[in-house]
Coordinates of C-alpha atoms in Angstrom, one line a residue:
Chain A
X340 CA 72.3 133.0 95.9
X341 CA 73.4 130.7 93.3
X342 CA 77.3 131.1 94.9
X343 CA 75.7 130.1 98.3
X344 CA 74.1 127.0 96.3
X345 CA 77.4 125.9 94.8
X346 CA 79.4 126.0 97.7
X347 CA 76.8 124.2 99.7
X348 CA 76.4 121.3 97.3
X349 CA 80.5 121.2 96.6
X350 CA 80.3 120.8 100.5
X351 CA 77.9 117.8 100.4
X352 CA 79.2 115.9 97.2
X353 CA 82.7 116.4 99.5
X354 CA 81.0 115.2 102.5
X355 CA 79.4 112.2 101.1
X356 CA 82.2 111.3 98.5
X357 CA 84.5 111.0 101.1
X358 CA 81.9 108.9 103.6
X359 CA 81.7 106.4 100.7
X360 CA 85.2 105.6 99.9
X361 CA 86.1 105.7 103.5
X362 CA 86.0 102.0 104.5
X363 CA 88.5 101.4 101.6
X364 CA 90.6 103.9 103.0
X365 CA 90.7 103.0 106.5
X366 CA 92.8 100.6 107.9
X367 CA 91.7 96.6 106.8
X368 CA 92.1 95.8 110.4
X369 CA 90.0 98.3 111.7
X370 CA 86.7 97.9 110.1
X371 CA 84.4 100.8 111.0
X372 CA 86.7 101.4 113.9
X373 CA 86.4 98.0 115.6
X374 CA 89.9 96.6 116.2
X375 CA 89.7 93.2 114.1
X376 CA 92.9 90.5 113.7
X377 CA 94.5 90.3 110.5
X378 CA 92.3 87.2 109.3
X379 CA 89.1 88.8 109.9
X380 CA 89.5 91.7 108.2
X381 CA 87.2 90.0 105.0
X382 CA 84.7 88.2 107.4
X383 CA 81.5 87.8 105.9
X384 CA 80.2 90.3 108.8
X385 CA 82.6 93.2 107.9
X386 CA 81.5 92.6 104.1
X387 CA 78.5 93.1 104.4
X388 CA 78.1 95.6 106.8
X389 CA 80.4 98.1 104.3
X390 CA 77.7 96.9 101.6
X391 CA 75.0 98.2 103.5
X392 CA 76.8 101.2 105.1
X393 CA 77.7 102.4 101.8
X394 CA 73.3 102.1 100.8
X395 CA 72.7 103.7 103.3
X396 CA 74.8 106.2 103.4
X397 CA 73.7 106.9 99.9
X398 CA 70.2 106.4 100.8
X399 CA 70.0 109.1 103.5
X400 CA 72.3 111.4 101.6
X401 CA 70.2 112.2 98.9
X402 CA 67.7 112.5 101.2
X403 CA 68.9 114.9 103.2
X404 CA 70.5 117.5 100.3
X405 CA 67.0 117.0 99.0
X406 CA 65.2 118.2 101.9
X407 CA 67.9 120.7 102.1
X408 CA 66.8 121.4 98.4
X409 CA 63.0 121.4 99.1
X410 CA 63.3 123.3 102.5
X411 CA 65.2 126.1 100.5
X412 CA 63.0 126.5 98.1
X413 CA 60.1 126.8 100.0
X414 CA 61.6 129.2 102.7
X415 CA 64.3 130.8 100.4
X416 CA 66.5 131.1 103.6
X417 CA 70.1 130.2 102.5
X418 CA 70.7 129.3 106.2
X419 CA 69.2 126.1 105.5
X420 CA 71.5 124.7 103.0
X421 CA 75.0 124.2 105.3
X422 CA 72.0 122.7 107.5
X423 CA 71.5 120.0 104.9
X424 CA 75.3 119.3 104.5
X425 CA 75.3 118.8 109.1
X426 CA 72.1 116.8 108.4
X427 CA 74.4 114.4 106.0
X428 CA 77.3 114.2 108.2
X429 CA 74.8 113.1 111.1
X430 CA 73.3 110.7 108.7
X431 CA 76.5 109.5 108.0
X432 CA 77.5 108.9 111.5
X433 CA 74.4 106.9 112.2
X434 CA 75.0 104.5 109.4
X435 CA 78.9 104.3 110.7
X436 CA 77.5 103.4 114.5
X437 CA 75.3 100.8 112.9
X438 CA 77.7 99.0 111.1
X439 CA 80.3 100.0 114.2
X440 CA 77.9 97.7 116.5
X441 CA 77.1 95.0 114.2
X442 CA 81.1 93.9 113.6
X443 CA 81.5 94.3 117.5
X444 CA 78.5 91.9 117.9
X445 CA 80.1 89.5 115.7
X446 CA 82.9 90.1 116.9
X447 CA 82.3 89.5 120.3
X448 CA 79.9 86.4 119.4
X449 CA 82.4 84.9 117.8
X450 CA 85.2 85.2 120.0
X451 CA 87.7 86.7 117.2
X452 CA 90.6 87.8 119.4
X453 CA 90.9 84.2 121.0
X454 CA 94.3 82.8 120.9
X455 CA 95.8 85.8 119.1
X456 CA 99.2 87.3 120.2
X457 CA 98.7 90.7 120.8
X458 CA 101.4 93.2 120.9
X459 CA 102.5 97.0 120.8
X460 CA 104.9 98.7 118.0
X461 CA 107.3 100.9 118.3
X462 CA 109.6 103.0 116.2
X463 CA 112.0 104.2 118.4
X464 CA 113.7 106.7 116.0
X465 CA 110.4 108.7 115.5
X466 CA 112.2 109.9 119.2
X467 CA 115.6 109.5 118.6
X468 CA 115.8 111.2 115.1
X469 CA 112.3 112.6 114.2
X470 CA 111.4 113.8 110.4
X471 CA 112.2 117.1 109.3
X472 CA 109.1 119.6 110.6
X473 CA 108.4 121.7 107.1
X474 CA 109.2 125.0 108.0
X475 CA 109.1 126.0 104.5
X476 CA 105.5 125.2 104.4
X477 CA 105.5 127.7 107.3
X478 CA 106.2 130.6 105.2
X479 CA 103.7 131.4 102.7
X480 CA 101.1 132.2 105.5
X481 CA 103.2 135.3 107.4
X482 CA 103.6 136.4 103.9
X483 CA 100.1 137.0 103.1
X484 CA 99.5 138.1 106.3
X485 CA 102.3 141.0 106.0
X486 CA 101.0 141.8 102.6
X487 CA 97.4 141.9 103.8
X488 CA 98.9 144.6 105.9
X489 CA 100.9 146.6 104.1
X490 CA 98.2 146.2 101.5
X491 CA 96.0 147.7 104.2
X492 CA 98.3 150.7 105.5
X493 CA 98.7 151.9 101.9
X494 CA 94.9 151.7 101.0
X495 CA 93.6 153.2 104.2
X496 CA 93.4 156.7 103.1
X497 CA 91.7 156.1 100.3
X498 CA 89.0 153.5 101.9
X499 CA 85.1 154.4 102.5
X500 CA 83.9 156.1 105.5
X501 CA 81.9 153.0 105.9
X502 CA 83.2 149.8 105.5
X503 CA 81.4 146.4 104.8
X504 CA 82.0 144.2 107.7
X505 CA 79.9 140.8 106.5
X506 CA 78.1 140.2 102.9
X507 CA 74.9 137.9 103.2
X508 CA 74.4 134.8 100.9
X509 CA 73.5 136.8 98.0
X510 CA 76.9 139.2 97.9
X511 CA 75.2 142.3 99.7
X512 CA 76.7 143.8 102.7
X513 CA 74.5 143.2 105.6
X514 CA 77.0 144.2 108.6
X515 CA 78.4 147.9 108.2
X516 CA 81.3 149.8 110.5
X517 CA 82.4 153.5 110.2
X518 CA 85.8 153.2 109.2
X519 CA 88.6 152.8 112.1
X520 CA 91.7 150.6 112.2
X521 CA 90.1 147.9 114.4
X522 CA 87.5 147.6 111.8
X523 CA 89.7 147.4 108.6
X524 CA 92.5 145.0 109.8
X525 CA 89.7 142.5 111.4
X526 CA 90.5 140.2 109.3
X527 CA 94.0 139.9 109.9
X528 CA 93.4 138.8 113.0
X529 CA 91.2 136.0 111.9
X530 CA 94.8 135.5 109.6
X531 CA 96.8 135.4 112.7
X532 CA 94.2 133.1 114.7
X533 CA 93.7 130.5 111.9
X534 CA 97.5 130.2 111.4
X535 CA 98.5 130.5 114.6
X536 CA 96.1 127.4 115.7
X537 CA 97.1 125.3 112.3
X538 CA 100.5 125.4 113.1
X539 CA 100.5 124.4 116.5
X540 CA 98.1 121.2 115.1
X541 CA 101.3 120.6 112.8
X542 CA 103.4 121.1 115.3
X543 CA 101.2 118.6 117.9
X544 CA 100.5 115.6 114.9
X545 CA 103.9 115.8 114.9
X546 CA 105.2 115.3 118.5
X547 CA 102.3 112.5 118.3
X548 CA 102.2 109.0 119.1
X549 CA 102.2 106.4 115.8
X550 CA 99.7 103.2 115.8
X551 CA 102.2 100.9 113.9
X552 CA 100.8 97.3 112.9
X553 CA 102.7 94.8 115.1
X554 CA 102.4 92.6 112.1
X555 CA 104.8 94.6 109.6
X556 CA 106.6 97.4 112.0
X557 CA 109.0 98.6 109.6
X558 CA 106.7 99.0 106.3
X559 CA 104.2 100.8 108.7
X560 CA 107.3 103.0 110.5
X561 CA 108.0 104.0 107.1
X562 CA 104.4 104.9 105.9
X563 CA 103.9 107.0 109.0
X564 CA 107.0 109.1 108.5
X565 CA 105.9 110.2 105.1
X566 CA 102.2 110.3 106.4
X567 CA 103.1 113.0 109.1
X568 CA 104.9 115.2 106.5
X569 CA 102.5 115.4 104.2
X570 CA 100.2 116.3 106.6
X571 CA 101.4 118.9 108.1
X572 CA 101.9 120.7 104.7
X573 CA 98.4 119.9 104.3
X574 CA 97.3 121.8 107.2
X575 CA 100.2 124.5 106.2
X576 CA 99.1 125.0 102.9
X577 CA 95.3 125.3 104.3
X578 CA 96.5 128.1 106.6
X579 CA 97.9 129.6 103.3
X580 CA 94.7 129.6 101.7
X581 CA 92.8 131.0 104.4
X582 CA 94.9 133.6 104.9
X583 CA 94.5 134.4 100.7
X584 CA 91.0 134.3 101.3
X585 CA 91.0 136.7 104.2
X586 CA 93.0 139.5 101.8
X587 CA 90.9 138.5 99.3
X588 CA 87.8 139.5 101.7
X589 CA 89.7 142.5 102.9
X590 CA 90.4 143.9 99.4
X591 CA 86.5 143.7 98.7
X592 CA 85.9 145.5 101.7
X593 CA 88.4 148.4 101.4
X594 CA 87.2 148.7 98.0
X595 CA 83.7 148.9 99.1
X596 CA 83.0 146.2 96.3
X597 CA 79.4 144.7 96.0
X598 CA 79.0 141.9 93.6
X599 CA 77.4 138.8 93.5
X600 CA 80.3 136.6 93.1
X601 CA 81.6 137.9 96.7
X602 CA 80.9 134.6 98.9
X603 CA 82.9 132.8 95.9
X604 CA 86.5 135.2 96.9
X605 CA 86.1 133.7 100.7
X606 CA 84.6 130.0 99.5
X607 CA 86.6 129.0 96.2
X608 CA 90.5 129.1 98.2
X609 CA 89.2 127.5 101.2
X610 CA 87.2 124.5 99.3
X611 CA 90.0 124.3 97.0
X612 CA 92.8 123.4 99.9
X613 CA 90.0 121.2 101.6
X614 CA 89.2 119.2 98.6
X615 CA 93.3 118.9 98.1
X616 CA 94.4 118.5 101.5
X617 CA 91.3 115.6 102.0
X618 CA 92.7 114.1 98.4
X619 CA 96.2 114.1 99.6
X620 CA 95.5 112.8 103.5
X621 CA 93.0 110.2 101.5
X622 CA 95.2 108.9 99.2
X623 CA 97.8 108.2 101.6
X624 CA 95.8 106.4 104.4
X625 CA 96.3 103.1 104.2
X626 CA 99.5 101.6 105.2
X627 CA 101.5 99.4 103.0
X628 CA 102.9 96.0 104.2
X629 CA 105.1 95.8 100.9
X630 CA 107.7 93.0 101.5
X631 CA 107.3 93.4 105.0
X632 CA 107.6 89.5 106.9
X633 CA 104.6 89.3 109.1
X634 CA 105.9 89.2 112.8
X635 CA 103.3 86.7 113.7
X636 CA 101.6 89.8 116.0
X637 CA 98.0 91.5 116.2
X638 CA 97.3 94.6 117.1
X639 CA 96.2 94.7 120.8
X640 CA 92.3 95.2 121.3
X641 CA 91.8 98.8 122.5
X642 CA 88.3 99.1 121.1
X643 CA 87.3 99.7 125.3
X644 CA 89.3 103.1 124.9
X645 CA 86.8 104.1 122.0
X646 CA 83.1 105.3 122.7
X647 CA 80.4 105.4 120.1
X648 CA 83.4 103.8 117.7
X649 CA 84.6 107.6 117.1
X650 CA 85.6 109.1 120.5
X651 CA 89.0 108.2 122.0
X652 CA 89.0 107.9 126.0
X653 CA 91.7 107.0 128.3
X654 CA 93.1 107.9 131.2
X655 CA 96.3 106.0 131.3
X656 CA 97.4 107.5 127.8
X657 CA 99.5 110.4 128.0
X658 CA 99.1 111.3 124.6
X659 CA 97.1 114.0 123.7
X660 CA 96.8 113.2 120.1
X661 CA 96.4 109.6 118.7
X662 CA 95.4 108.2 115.1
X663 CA 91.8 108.3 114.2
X664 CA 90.5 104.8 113.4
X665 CA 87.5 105.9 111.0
X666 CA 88.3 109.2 109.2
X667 CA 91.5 110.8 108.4
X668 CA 94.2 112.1 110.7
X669 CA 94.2 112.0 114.4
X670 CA 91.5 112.6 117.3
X671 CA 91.8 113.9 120.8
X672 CA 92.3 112.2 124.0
X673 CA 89.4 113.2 125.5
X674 CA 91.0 111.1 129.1
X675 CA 94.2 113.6 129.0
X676 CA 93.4 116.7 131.1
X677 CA 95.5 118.4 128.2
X678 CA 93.1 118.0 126.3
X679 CA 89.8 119.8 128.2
X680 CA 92.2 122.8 128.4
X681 CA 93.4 123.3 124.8
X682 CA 88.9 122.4 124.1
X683 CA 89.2 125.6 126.2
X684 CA 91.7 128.1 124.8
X685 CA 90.7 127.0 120.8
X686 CA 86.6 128.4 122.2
X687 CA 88.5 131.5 123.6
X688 CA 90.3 132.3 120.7
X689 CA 87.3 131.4 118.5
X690 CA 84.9 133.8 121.2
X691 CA 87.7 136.6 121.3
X692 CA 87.1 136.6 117.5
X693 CA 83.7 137.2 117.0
X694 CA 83.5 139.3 119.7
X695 CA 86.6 141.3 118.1
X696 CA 84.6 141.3 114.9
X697 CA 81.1 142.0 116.1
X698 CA 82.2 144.9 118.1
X699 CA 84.5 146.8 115.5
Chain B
X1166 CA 114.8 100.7 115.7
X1167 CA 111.5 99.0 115.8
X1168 CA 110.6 97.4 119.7
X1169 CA 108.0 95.1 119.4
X1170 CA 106.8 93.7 122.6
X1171 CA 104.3 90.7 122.8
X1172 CA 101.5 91.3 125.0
X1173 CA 100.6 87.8 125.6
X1174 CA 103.7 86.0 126.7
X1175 CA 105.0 85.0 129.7
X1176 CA 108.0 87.0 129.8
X1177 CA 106.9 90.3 131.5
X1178 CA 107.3 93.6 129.6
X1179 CA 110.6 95.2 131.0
X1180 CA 112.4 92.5 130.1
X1181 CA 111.2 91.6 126.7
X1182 CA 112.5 95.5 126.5
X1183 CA 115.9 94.8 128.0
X1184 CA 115.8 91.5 125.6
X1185 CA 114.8 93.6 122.2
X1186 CA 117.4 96.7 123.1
X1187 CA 120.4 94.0 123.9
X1188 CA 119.3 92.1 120.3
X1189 CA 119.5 95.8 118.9
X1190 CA 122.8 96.5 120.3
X1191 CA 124.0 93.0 118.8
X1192 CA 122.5 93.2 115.6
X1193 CA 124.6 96.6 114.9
X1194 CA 121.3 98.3 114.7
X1195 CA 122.5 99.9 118.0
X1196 CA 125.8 101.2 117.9
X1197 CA 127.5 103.1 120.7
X1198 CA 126.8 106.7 121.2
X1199 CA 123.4 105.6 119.7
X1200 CA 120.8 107.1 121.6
X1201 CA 117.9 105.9 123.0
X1202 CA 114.3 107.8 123.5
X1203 CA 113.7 109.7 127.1
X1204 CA 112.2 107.1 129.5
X1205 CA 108.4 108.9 129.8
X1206 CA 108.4 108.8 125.6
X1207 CA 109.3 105.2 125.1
X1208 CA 106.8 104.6 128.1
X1209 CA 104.1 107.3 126.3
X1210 CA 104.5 105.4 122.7
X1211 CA 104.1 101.7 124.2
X1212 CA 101.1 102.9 126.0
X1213 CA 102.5 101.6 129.5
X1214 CA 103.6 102.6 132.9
X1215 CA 106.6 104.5 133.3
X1216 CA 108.0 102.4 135.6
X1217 CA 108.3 98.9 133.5
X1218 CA 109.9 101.0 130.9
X1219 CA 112.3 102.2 133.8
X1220 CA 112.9 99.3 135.1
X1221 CA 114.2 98.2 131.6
X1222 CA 116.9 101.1 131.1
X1223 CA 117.8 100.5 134.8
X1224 CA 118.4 96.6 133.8
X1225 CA 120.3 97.5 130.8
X1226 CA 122.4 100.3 132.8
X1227 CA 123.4 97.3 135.7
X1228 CA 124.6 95.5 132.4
X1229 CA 127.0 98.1 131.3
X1230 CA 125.0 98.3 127.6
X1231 CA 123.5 101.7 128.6
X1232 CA 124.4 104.7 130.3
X1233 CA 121.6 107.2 131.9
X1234 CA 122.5 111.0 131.8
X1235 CA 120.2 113.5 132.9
X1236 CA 121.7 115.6 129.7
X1237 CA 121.9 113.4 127.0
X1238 CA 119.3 110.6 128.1
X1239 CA 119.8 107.1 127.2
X1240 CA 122.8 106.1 124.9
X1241 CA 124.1 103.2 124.1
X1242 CA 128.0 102.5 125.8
X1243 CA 130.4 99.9 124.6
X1244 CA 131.5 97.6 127.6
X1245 CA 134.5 94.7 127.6
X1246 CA 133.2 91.3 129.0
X1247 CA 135.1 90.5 132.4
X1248 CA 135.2 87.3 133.8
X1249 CA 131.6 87.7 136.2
X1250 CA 130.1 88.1 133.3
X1251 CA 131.2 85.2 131.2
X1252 CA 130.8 82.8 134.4
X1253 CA 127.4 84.1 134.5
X1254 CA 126.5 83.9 130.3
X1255 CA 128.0 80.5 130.9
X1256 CA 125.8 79.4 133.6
X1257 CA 122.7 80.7 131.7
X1258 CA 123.8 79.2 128.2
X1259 CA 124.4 76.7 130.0
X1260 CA 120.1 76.0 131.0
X1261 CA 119.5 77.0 127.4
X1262 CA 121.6 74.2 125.9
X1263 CA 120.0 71.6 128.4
X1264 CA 116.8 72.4 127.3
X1265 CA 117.7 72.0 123.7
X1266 CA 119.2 68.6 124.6
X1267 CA 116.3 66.9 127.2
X1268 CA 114.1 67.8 124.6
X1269 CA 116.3 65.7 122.6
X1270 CA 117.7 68.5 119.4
X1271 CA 120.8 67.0 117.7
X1272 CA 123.6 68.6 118.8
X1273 CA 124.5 69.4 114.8
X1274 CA 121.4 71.3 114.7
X1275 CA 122.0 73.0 117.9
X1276 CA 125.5 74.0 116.7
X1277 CA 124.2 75.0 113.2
X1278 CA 121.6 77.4 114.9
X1279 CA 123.7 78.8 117.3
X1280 CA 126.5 79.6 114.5
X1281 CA 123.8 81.2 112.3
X1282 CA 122.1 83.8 115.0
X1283 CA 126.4 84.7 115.9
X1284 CA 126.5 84.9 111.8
X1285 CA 123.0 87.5 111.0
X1286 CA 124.7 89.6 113.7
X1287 CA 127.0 91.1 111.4
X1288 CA 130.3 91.7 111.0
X1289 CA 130.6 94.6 113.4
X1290 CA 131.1 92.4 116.1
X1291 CA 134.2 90.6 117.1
X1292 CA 134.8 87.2 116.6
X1293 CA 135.3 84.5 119.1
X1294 CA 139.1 84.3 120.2
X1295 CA 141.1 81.3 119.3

C-alpha cells in the first residue's frame, strides 16, 4: 500500500515538476506553442501568461493529489491514486490552453507577424550524411531478454504448480495460472513488444524532419544532431529498464514470492529511466544560438497546423513525425494517413498483449 | 549545407534553391561528387511540393552543376565554362552592374564588392585568367 503511494506521488511531483519548468525549456519563440518572432518572445503578454500558468498549475496541482489523497483515504481503493496523477496532467493542459489562447489573442490583436521575413531551414546533411543510429544502445535489451529466458528454461522445473500472474497494490497475488509455458514466459513477450515498439520510435525520430530556427541554421543544425542521439539512447536505455523490470517480475513469479515491496521490483527501474530519460531530453531542449549571426529570418507561422496548441494536423506534410512545440520530443502527424495506421498496429500489439496475458 | 529559403520574397522558391545550391557549389561547401538529398526528402524537410524542389535539380542539371541518377541521386559534377555560357553570364552581369550604376554606386565600391564575394569563395576555385 505504502509502495502504491510512493510511486503514485513520485509520478505526480514528476508530472507537475516537469509542467512547471516547461516554459523555460521550450523554445523562446514558441511560447506555449504559439509560433511568436524573435522580438516578441519577452512581450508583456507571454510574461505574464507563464506567471499565471505556472499559479495555476500549482494551484490545481495540489488540488488534485489532495483529492487524490482525501478520495483514497476515504475509499481505500488504490485505483484512485494514478487517477489523481491523469486528473493533474488534465489540469495542467487546461492551464497550457489558457495561456495557449491568450498569446494567440495578442498575438493576433496586435498584428505580430507583420512585415516579418519568414522562411524555412534546412540542413541538408541530416540526408546526405545522417548521425550515427546507436546500435550499441541497442544491445543491452536482447540481452536481458535472452537471459530472462534462459533464466526461465533452467527454473522451470523447479517453479510452482501455480504461478502468480498479477500482484495487487498491496504485493498479494490476485491473478493466478496453473503452470504452462505460455503462462511463465508472459512477460517476455511484453519484453519483446516494449522493445520492439521503442526501437522502431528510435529508429522513426531519427529518419524525422528537424524544425531549425531560420534565424541561426547552423547553431540549431548542430543542437539537433546531438538532440536526436541522445534521444534515442533515452528511449534505448528505457527499453533496457523495462525489460530489467519484466525479469525482475518474472523471477518473483517463478519463485512464487509474496512480499510487500513487489510493486517496487516493476515501479523503481521504470521511474528511474523516466525520471533520467525526462532529465536528459529536458536539459537539452532548448537550442543554443552561440555565435551564430542572425540571418535576418523568422520562423514561418504554422500555428494553423496545430489544434488546441498540442495536436499537429496537416495534410500536405509528409512527415510522420515532427518536433513537439510544448513538451519534449516529437508528436504525430495526425494529417499523414501513416499515421492512423501505426495508431492502429501500436492498439493491436497493446490488445494482443493483454489478451495474451489474460488468457494464459 | 544549410538551405535557407525566404518565404516572403519575390524570387519564387525553386530558384532561390537553384541560387543557394549554385552559392554552395561556389563557396566550396559543395564539392564535386558531393551529394545532394533525394528530391521527395529535400521536398519533405522544406515542407513543399515536390515539384518546386524538382524543378530546382532540373534547373541546376540544364546548368551542368548537377547530375540526376536514379542510383546515386543528386551529386554535384564539375563542368568547364564554354563560350554560351560566358556570353550569357555576360549578358546577365551585365543588368546587374547597370543597376548598380543608375542607382548611381561608385564604381570603386562596385569593384571592391565584387572582388570580395570572388575572395570569401575560397581558394578552391580558380582564378581569373590573365
Amino acid at each position: 500500500m505504502i509502495v502504491a503511494i510512493a510511486v503514485s506521488s513520485a509520478l505526480s511531483v514528476l508530472v507537475l515538476a516537469l509542467a512547471l519548468v516547461l516554459p523555460s525549456l521550450n523554445s523562446p519563440t514558441v511560447p506555449f506553442g504559439v509560433r511568436v518572432p524573435a522580438q516578441r518572445a519577452a512581450d508583456p503578454t507571454v510574461v505574464r501568461q507563464t506567471r499565471t500558468y505556472r499559479l495555476r498549475v500549482l494551484g490545481s496541482g495540489i488540488l488534485a493529489a489532495g483529492f487524490g489523497i482525501v478520495m483514497f483515504s476515504v475509499t481505500g481503493e488504490p485505483l484512485l491514486l494514478p487517477m489523481s496523477v491523469l486528473l493533474i496532467v488534465g489540469a495542467w493542459y487546461g492551464c497550457f490552453f489558457l495561456a495557449n489562447h491568450e498569446i494567440r489573442a495578442a498575438k493576433a490583436a496586435g498584428g505580430w507577424y507583420e512585415g516579418m521575413r519568414q522562411g524555412i531551414a534546412v540542413d541538408t546533411e541530416l540526408r546526405t550524411d545522417p548521425p550515427r543510429f546507436p546500435w550499441l544502445w541497442l544491445a543491452p535489451a536482447p540481452i536481458i531478454m535472452v537471459a530472462t529466458v534462459v533464466i526461465g528454461a533452467i527454473r522451470y522445473p523447479s517453479m510452482p504448480t501455480t504461478l502468480n500472474l498479477h500482484y495487487g497494490a498491496n504485493g498479494v497475488p490476485d491473478r493466478m495460472a496453473a503452470k504452462s509455458v505460455a503462462a511463465a514466459f508472459s512477460l517476455v513477450f511484453v519484453q519483446v513488444g516494449i522493445t520492439a515498439l521503442l526501437a522502431f520510435i528510435a529508429a522513426a525520430v531519427f529518419r524525422s524532419r528537424p524544425d531549425l530556427d531560420p534565424a541561426h541554421p547552423v547553431a540549431s543544425a548542430r543542437w539537433y544532431r546531438r538532440y536526436l542521439s541522445l534521444s534515442a539512447k533515452a528511449l534505448l536505455g528505457l527499453a533496457a529498464m523495462i525489460d530489467l523490470a519484466m525479469l525482475g517480475a518474472s523471477l518473483l513469479m517463478w519463485t512464487g514470492t509474496i512480499t510487500p515491496w513487489a510493486p517496487l521490483v516493476v515501479a523503481l527501474p521504470i521511474l528511474t529511466a523516466v525520471v533520467v530519460a525526462v532529465v536528459v531530453l529536458a536539459r537539452n531542449n532548448r537550442e543554443r544560438a552561440d555565435g551564430d549571426p542572425d540571418t535576418g529570418l523568422t520562423h514561418r507561422d504554422d500555428d494553423r497546423y496545430w489544434h488546441g496548441g498540442l495536436f499537429y494536423l496537416n495534410r500536405e506534410d509528409h512527415a510522420l513525425l515532427v518536433p513537439r512545440r510544448f513538451g519534449l520530443g516529437w508528436t504525430l502527424n495526425l494529417g499523414n494517413p501513416r499515421t492512423a495506421i501505426l495508431l492502429a498496429g501500436v492498439l493491436a500489439i497493446i490488445g494482443l498483449l493483454i489478451t495474451l496475458r489474460f488468457s494464459a | 549545407m544549410i538551405l535557407n529559403v525566404d518565404l516572403s520574397s519575390e524570387v519564387p522558391l525553386y530558384q532561390q534553391l537553384r541560387d543557394r545550391i549554385v552559392e554552395a557549389i561556389a563557396e566550396g561547401v559543395l564539392t564535386e561528387g558531393s551529394p545532394l538529398p533525394p528530391i521527395r526528402a529535400l521536398a519533405a524537410d522544406f515542407g513543399i511540393n515536390f515539384h518546386t524542389v524538382n524543378k530546382a535539380y532540373d534547373l541546376l542539371r540544364q546548368q551542368g552543376l548537377i547530375r540526376l541518377n536514379r542510383k546515386t541521386g543528386a551529386v554535384v559534377t564539375s563542368t568547364i565554362a564554354d563560350s554560351a555560357f560566358r556570353e550569357d553570364w555576360t549578358a546577365r552581369a551585365r543588368t546587374l552592374l547597370s543597376e548598380a550604376v543608375a542607382r548611381g554606386l561608385p564604381a570603386d565600391e562596385v569593384l571592391t564588392t565584387c572582388r570580395s564575394l570572388l575572395a570569401s569563395f575560397g581558394t578552391s576555385q580558380p582564378e581569373d585568367t590573365p
